[in-house]
mmCIF file of C-alpha atoms in Angstrom:
data_model
loop_
_atom_site.group_PDB
_atom_site.id
_atom_site.type_symbol
_atom_site.label_atom_id
_atom_site.label_comp_id
_atom_site.label_asym_id
_atom_site.label_seq_id
_atom_site.Cartn_x
_atom_site.Cartn_y
_atom_site.Cartn_z
ATOM 1 C CA UNK A 13 -21.402 -72.084 -245.678
ATOM 2 C CA UNK A 14 -23.273 -71.502 -242.420
ATOM 3 C CA UNK A 15 -23.719 -68.683 -239.858
ATOM 4 C CA UNK A 16 -23.151 -69.884 -236.380
ATOM 5 C CA UNK A 17 -24.141 -67.815 -233.347
ATOM 6 C CA UNK A 18 -22.874 -68.904 -229.941
ATOM 7 C CA UNK A 19 -23.842 -66.844 -226.698
ATOM 8 C CA UNK A 20 -22.283 -67.350 -223.311
ATOM 9 C CA UNK A 21 -21.879 -65.750 -219.973
ATOM 10 C CA UNK A 22 -18.467 -63.583 -219.393
ATOM 11 C CA UNK A 23 -17.011 -66.405 -217.241
ATOM 12 C CA UNK A 24 -17.105 -68.807 -220.269
ATOM 13 C CA UNK A 25 -15.340 -66.583 -222.650
ATOM 14 C CA UNK A 26 -11.894 -68.424 -222.727
ATOM 15 C CA UNK A 27 -13.443 -71.569 -222.876
ATOM 16 C CA UNK A 28 -15.142 -70.638 -226.141
ATOM 17 C CA UNK A 29 -11.878 -69.347 -227.565
ATOM 18 C CA UNK A 30 -10.433 -72.828 -226.958
ATOM 19 C CA UNK A 31 -13.621 -74.514 -228.360
ATOM 20 C CA UNK A 32 -13.124 -72.546 -231.503
ATOM 21 C CA UNK A 33 -9.594 -73.169 -231.658
ATOM 22 C CA UNK A 34 -10.052 -76.904 -231.577
ATOM 23 C CA UNK A 35 -12.822 -76.791 -234.069
ATOM 24 C CA UNK A 36 -10.522 -75.122 -236.375
ATOM 25 C CA UNK A 37 -12.651 -71.947 -236.465
ATOM 26 C CA UNK A 38 -10.202 -69.286 -237.003
ATOM 27 C CA UNK A 39 -12.325 -66.291 -237.903
ATOM 28 C CA UNK A 40 -15.305 -65.048 -235.640
ATOM 29 C CA UNK A 41 -16.539 -61.896 -234.229
ATOM 30 C CA UNK A 42 -17.218 -61.112 -230.675
ATOM 31 C CA UNK A 43 -19.860 -58.678 -229.210
ATOM 32 C CA UNK A 44 -20.486 -57.711 -225.558
ATOM 33 C CA UNK A 45 -24.105 -58.241 -224.824
ATOM 34 C CA UNK A 46 -26.351 -57.898 -221.594
ATOM 35 C CA UNK A 47 -28.381 -61.017 -221.012
ATOM 36 C CA UNK A 48 -31.646 -60.866 -219.370
ATOM 37 C CA UNK A 49 -33.873 -63.519 -217.499
ATOM 38 C CA UNK A 50 -37.316 -62.941 -216.200
ATOM 39 C CA UNK A 51 -37.776 -64.505 -212.789
ATOM 40 C CA UNK A 52 -40.891 -65.024 -210.793
ATOM 41 C CA UNK A 53 -39.169 -67.059 -207.912
ATOM 42 C CA UNK A 54 -39.562 -66.784 -204.357
ATOM 43 C CA UNK A 55 -36.518 -64.946 -203.604
ATOM 44 C CA UNK A 56 -37.578 -62.121 -205.801
ATOM 45 C CA UNK A 57 -41.144 -62.089 -204.194
ATOM 46 C CA UNK A 58 -39.520 -61.932 -200.688
ATOM 47 C CA UNK A 59 -37.059 -59.202 -201.373
ATOM 48 C CA UNK A 60 -38.293 -55.734 -201.296
ATOM 49 C CA UNK A 61 -35.576 -54.334 -203.458
ATOM 50 C CA UNK A 62 -35.404 -57.025 -206.034
ATOM 51 C CA UNK A 63 -36.309 -56.692 -209.714
ATOM 52 C CA UNK A 64 -38.235 -59.331 -211.573
ATOM 53 C CA UNK A 65 -35.726 -58.996 -214.390
ATOM 54 C CA UNK A 66 -32.145 -60.103 -213.696
ATOM 55 C CA UNK A 67 -29.129 -59.655 -216.297
ATOM 56 C CA UNK A 68 -25.807 -60.747 -216.539
ATOM 57 C CA UNK A 69 -22.839 -59.819 -218.744
ATOM 58 C CA UNK A 70 -22.529 -62.016 -221.777
ATOM 59 C CA UNK A 71 -20.859 -62.496 -225.108
ATOM 60 C CA UNK A 72 -22.101 -63.321 -228.416
ATOM 61 C CA UNK A 73 -19.713 -64.738 -231.036
ATOM 62 C CA UNK A 74 -20.522 -65.343 -234.549
ATOM 63 C CA UNK A 75 -18.731 -66.819 -237.552
ATOM 64 C CA UNK A 76 -19.167 -67.878 -241.173
ATOM 65 C CA UNK A 77 -18.029 -71.569 -241.197
ATOM 66 C CA UNK A 78 -17.867 -74.396 -243.533
ATOM 67 C CA UNK A 79 -20.292 -77.254 -243.357
ATOM 68 C CA UNK A 80 -17.574 -79.691 -242.290
ATOM 69 C CA UNK A 81 -16.719 -77.831 -239.258
ATOM 70 C CA UNK A 82 -20.452 -77.680 -237.781
ATOM 71 C CA UNK A 83 -20.391 -81.291 -236.089
ATOM 72 C CA UNK A 84 -17.047 -80.776 -234.471
ATOM 73 C CA UNK A 85 -18.196 -77.438 -233.126
ATOM 74 C CA UNK A 86 -21.534 -78.551 -231.744
ATOM 75 C CA UNK A 87 -19.905 -81.812 -230.320
ATOM 76 C CA UNK A 88 -17.489 -79.608 -228.361
ATOM 77 C CA UNK A 89 -20.080 -77.423 -227.414
ATOM 78 C CA UNK A 90 -22.408 -80.179 -225.850
ATOM 79 C CA UNK A 91 -19.422 -81.877 -224.023
ATOM 80 C CA UNK A 92 -18.717 -78.558 -222.739
ATOM 81 C CA UNK A 93 -22.163 -78.026 -221.302
ATOM 82 C CA UNK A 94 -22.455 -81.630 -219.974
ATOM 83 C CA UNK A 95 -19.499 -80.684 -217.477
ATOM 84 C CA UNK A 96 -21.457 -77.532 -216.245
ATOM 85 C CA UNK A 97 -22.909 -77.438 -212.620
ATOM 86 C CA UNK A 98 -24.785 -74.174 -213.382
ATOM 87 C CA UNK A 99 -27.882 -73.127 -214.995
ATOM 88 C CA UNK A 100 -26.022 -70.888 -217.635
ATOM 89 C CA UNK A 101 -25.034 -73.278 -220.626
ATOM 90 C CA UNK A 102 -23.395 -72.275 -223.719
ATOM 91 C CA UNK A 103 -26.082 -71.751 -226.502
ATOM 92 C CA UNK A 104 -25.448 -72.094 -230.150
ATOM 93 C CA UNK A 105 -27.643 -71.803 -233.166
ATOM 94 C CA UNK A 106 -27.012 -72.534 -236.868
ATOM 95 C CA UNK A 107 -28.399 -70.355 -239.530
ATOM 96 C CA UNK A 108 -28.361 -71.468 -243.283
ATOM 97 C CA UNK A 109 -27.092 -68.930 -245.629
ATOM 98 C CA UNK A 110 -28.893 -68.653 -249.109
ATOM 99 C CA UNK A 111 -26.667 -66.070 -250.717
ATOM 100 C CA UNK A 112 -23.546 -64.192 -249.886
ATOM 101 C CA UNK A 113 -20.827 -62.186 -251.462
#
C-alpha cells in the first residue's frame, strides 16, 4: 500500500474525479488549499501594485492505494498533463507506507 498525493488548480478538480474513477480509486480525501508561486517577472516589476507572490485556489487529494493501481493513475495523469496548454500541470507524488493500522 502507498500514499498518493495529487495537487491541482481548482479548474481541474472534475478532471481528477474522472481520473480517479478510471484508475479504480474509490476512496480518497480532498482538501482546499491555496497555492503560491514566487515570481520575479517583468510584469510584476512594472506593476506598482503587484505582489511578488501570486496565489491560486487549488485542491489536494490524497489516498491510500494498492500497488497495482499506481501505474494506471500515473499514466492517466501524464496523459492529462500532455493535453494542457497552461503552465499548471497536475502534480502527483507517491509515498511509501512502512507501517499502518
